[in-house]
mmCIF file of C-alpha atoms in Angstrom:
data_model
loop_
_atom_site.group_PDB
_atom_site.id
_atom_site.type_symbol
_atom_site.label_atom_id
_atom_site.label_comp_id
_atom_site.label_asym_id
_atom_site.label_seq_id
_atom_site.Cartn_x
_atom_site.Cartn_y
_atom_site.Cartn_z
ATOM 1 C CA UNK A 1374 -15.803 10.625 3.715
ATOM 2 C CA UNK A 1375 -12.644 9.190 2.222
ATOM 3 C CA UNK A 1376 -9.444 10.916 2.490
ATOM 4 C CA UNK A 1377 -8.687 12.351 -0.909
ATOM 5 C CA UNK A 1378 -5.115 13.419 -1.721
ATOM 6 C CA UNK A 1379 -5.910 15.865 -4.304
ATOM 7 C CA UNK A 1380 -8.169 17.492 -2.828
ATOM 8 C CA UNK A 1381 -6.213 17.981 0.372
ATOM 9 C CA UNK A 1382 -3.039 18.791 -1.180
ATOM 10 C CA UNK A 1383 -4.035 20.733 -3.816
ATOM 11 C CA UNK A 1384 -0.889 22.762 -4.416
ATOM 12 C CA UNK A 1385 0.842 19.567 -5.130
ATOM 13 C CA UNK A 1386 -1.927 18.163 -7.500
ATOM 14 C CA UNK A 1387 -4.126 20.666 -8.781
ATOM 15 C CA UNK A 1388 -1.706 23.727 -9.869
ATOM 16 C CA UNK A 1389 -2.998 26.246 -12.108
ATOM 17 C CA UNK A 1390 -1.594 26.770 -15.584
ATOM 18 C CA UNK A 1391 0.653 29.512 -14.397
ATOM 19 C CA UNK A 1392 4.146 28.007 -13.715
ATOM 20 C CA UNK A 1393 4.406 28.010 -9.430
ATOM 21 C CA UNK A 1394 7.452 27.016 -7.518
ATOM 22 C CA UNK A 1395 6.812 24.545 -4.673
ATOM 23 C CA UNK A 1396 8.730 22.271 -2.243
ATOM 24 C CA UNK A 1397 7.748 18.965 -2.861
ATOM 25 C CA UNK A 1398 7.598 16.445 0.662
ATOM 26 C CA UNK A 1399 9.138 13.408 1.022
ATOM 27 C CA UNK A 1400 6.484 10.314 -0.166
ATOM 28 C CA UNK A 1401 6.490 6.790 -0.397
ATOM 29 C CA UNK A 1402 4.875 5.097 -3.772
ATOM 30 C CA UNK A 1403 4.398 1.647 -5.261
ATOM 31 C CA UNK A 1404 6.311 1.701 -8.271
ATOM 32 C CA UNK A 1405 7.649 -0.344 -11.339
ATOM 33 C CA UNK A 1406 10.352 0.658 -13.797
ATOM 34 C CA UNK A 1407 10.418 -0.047 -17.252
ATOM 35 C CA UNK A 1408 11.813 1.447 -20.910
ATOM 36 C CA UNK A 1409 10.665 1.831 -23.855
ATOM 37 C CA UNK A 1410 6.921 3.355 -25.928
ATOM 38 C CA UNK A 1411 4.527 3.700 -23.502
ATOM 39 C CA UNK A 1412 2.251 3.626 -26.153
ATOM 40 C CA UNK A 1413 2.435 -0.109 -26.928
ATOM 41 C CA UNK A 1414 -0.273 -2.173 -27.309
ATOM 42 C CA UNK A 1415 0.669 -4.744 -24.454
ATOM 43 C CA UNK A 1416 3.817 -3.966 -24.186
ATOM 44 C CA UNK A 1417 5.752 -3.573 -20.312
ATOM 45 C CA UNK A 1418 4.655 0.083 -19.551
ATOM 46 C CA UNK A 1419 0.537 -1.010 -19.705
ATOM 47 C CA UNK A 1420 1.529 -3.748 -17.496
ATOM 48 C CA UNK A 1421 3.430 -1.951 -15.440
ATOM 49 C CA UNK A 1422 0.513 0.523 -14.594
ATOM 50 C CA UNK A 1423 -2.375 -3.544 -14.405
ATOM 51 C CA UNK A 1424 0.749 -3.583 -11.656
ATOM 52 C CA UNK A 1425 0.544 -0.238 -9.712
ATOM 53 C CA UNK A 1426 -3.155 -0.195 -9.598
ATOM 54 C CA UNK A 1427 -3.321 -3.808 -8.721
ATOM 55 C CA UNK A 1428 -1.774 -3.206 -5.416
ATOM 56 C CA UNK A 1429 -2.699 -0.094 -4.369
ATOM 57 C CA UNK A 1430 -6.703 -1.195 -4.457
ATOM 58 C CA UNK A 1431 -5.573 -4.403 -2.648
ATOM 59 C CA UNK A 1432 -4.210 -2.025 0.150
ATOM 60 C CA UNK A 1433 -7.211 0.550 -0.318
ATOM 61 C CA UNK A 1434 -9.365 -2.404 0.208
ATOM 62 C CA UNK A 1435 -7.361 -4.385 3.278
ATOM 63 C CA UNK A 1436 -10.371 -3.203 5.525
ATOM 64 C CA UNK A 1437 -12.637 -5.521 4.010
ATOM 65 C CA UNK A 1438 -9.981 -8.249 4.306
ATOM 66 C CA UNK A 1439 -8.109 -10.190 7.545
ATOM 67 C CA UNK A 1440 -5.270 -8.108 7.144
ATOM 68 C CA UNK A 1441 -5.059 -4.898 9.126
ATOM 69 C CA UNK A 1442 -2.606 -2.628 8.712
ATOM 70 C CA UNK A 1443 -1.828 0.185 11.454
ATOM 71 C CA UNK A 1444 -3.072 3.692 11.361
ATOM 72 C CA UNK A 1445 -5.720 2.557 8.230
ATOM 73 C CA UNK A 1446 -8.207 5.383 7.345
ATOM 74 C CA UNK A 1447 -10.653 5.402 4.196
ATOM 75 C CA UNK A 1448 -8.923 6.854 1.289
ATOM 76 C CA UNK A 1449 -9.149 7.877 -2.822
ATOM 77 C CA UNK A 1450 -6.822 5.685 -4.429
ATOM 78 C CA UNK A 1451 -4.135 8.635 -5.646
ATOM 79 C CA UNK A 1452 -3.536 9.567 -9.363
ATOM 80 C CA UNK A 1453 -1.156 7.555 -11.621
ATOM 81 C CA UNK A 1454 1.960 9.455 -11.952
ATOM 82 C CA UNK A 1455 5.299 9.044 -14.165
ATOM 83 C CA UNK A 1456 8.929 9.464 -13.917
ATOM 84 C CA UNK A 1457 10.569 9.951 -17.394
ATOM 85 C CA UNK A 1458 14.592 10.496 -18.823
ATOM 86 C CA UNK A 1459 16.116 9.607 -22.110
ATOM 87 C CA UNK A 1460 19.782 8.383 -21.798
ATOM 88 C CA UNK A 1461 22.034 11.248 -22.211
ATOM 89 C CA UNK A 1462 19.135 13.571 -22.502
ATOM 90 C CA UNK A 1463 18.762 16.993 -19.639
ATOM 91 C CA UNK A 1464 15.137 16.993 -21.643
ATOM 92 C CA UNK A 1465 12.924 15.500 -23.292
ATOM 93 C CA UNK A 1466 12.801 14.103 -26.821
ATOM 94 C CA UNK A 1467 8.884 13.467 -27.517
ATOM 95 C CA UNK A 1468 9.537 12.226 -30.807
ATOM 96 C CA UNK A 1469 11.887 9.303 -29.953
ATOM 97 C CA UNK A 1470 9.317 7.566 -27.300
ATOM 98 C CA UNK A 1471 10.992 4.146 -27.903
ATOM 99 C CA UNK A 1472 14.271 5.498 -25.939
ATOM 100 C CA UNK A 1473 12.477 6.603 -23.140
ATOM 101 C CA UNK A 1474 13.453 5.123 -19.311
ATOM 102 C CA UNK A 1475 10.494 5.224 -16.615
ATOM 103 C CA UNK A 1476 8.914 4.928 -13.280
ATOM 104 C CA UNK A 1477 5.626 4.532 -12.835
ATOM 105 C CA UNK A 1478 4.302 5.474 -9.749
ATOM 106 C CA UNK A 1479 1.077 5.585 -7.658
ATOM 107 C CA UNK A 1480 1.363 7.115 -3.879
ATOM 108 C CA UNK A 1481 0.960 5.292 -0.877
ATOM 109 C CA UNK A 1482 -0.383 6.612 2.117
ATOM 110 C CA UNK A 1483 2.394 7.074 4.870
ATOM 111 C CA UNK A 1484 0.571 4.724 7.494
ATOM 112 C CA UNK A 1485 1.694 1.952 4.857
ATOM 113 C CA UNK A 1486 4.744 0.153 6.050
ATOM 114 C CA UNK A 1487 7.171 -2.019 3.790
ATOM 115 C CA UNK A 1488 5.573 -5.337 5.736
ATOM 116 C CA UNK A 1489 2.248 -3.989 4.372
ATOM 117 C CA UNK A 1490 3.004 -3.664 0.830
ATOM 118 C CA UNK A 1491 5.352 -6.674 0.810
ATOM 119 C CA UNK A 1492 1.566 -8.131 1.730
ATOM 120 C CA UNK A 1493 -0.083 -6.455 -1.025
ATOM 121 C CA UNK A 1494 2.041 -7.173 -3.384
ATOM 122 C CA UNK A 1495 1.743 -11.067 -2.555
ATOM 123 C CA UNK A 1496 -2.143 -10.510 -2.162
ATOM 124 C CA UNK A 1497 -2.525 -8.699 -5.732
ATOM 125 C CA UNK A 1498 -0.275 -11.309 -7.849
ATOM 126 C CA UNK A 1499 -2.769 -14.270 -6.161
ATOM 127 C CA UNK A 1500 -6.214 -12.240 -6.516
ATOM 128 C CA UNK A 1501 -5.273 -11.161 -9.954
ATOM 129 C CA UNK A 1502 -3.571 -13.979 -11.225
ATOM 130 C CA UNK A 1503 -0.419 -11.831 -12.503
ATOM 131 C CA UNK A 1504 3.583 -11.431 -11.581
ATOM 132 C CA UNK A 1505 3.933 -8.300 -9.008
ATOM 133 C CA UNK A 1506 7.580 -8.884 -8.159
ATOM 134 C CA UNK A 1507 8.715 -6.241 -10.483
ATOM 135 C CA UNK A 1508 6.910 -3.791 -7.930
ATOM 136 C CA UNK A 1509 8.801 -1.680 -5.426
ATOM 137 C CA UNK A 1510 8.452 -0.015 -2.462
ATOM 138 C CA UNK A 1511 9.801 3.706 -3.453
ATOM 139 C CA UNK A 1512 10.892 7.182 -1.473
ATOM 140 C CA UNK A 1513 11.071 9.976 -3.560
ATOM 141 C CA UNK A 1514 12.402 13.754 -2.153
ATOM 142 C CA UNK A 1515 11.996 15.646 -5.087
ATOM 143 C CA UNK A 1516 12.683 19.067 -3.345
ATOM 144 C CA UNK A 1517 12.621 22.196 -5.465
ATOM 145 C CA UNK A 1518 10.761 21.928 -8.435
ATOM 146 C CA UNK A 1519 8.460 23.887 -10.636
ATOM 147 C CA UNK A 1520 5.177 22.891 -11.738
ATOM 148 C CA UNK A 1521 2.312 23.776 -13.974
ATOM 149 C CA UNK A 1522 -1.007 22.126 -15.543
ATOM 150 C CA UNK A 1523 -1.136 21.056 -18.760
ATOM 151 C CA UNK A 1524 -4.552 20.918 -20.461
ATOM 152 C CA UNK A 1525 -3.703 19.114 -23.971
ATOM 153 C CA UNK A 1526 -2.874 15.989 -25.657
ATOM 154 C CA UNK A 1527 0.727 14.221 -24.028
ATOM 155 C CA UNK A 1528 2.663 15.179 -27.405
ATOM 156 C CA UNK A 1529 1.703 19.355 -27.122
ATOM 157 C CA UNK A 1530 3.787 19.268 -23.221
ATOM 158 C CA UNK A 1531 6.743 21.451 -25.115
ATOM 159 C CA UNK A 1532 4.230 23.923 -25.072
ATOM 160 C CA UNK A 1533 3.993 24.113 -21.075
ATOM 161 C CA UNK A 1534 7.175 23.009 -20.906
ATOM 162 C CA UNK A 1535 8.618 25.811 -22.693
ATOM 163 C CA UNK A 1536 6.485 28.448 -19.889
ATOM 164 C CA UNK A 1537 8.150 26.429 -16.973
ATOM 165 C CA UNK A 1538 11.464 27.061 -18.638
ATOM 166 C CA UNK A 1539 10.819 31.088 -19.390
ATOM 167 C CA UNK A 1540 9.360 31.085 -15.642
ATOM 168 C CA UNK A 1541 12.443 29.606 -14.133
ATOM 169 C CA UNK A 1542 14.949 32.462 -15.943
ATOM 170 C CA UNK A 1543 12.372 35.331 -15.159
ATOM 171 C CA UNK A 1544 12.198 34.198 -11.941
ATOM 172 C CA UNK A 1545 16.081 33.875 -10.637
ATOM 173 C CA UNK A 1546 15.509 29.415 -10.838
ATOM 174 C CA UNK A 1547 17.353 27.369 -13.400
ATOM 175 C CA UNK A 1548 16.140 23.922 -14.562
ATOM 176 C CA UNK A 1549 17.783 21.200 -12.779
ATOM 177 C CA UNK A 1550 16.547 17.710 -14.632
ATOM 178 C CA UNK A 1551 18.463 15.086 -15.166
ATOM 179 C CA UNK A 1552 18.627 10.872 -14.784
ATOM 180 C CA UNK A 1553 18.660 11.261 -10.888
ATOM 181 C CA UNK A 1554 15.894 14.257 -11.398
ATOM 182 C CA UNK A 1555 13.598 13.508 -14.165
ATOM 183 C CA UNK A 1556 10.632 14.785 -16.348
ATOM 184 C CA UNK A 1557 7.813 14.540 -13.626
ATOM 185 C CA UNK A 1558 4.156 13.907 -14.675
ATOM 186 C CA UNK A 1559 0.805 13.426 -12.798
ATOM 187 C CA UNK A 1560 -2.223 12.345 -15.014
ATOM 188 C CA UNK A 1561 -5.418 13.721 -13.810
ATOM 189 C CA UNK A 1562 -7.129 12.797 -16.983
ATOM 190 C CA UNK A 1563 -8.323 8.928 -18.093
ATOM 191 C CA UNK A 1564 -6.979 8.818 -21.441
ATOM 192 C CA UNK A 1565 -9.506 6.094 -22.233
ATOM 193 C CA UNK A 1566 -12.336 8.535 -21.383
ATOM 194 C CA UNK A 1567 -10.593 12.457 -22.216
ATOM 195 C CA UNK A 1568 -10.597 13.634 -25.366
ATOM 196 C CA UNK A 1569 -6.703 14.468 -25.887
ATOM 197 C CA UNK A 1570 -7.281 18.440 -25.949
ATOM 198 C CA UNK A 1571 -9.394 17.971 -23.020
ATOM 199 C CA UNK A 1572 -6.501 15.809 -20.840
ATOM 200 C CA UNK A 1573 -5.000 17.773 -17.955
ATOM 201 C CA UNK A 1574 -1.882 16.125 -16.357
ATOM 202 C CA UNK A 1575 0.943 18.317 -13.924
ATOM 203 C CA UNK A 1576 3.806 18.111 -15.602
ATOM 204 C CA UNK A 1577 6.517 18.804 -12.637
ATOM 205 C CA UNK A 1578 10.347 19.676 -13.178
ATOM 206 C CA UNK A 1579 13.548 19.675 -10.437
ATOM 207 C CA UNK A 1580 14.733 23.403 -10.060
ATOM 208 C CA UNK A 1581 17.607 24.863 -8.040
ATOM 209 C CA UNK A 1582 18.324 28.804 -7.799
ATOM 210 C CA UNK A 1583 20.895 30.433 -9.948
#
């Protein structure tokens, strides 16, 4: 059976909607950054993610190619996640999505090395006929952070948001975001597919004691 990050790290992926302190590892992702609406129609942040998923089935599915890469085992591609800030913003503004800065990230199993993915990202842009340079190999150590699920459409977050924050003062924490620790998000949910009141996505945020 293939190795399925969710399911084996479940306190990282599948929180309840409680607010939950954890200590987030150190992991390696392909990622691409971008700014601006992640809502437009064609515009760099749905390329970005034709990108992300793009590579990571082209190193999923190395097995069945004359590549091999070291340590391989069968595995669920992992859930899309994003990285979000707003210049000069320790928040986030949801109704100015046109200033928004992001990362968009997908994990990569830590047998992958940067020779690998320097593969797959050559592989992907020839399979798929499209430009992968803007793709990165990407260590994040996020630490500290609190975390919650959010079941709801992307625009009602301040709701969970605003539990995360209450949670953090009741709880001796204090929110720590910022450019160089941003507005984390995990999306469990196919927005193509959910409903938006039926979309759950982990919606993650840097903390630090008081």
């Amino acid at each position: 059976m293939a190795f399925d990050f969710k399911k084996e790290y479940k306190e990282l992926y599948l929180p309840k909607s409680i607010p939950v302190i954890v200590n987030i590892p150190r992991m390696n992702f392909v990622a691409v950054r971008g700014m601006g609406d992640p809502n437009e129609e064609g515009g760099a942040y749905q390329q970005a993610i034709g990108i992300l998923y793009g590579i990571s089935y082209t190193i999923k599915m190395s097995c069945k190619s004359d590549y091999r890469i070291e340590g391989f085992f069968e595995y669920t591609v992992p859930p899309l996640e994003g990285l979000w800030w707003q210049n000069g913003v320790n928040s986030v503004d949801y109704s100015d999505k046109s200033g928004f800065n992001w990362i968009s990230i997908i994990r990569l199993p830590d047998f992958v090395s940067k020779t690998d993915f320097e593969w797959a990202v050559q592989e992907a842009g020839r399979k798929k006929n499209i430009d992968c340079s803007a793709a990165e190999f990407l260590m994040i150590d996020e630490g500290l952070c609190v975390q919650v699920m959010h079941v709801g459409s992307y625009d009602s977050e301040p709701e969970s948001v605003a539990l995360m924050d209450k949670f953090l003062k009741e709880n001796g924490y204090l929110n720590d975001m910022s450019e160089l620790r941003p507005h984390h998000e995990i999306y469990l949910s196919d927005p193509r597919k959910t409903a938006p009141e039926k979309r759950k996505t982990v919606i993650r945020h840097p903390a630090k004691p008081m």
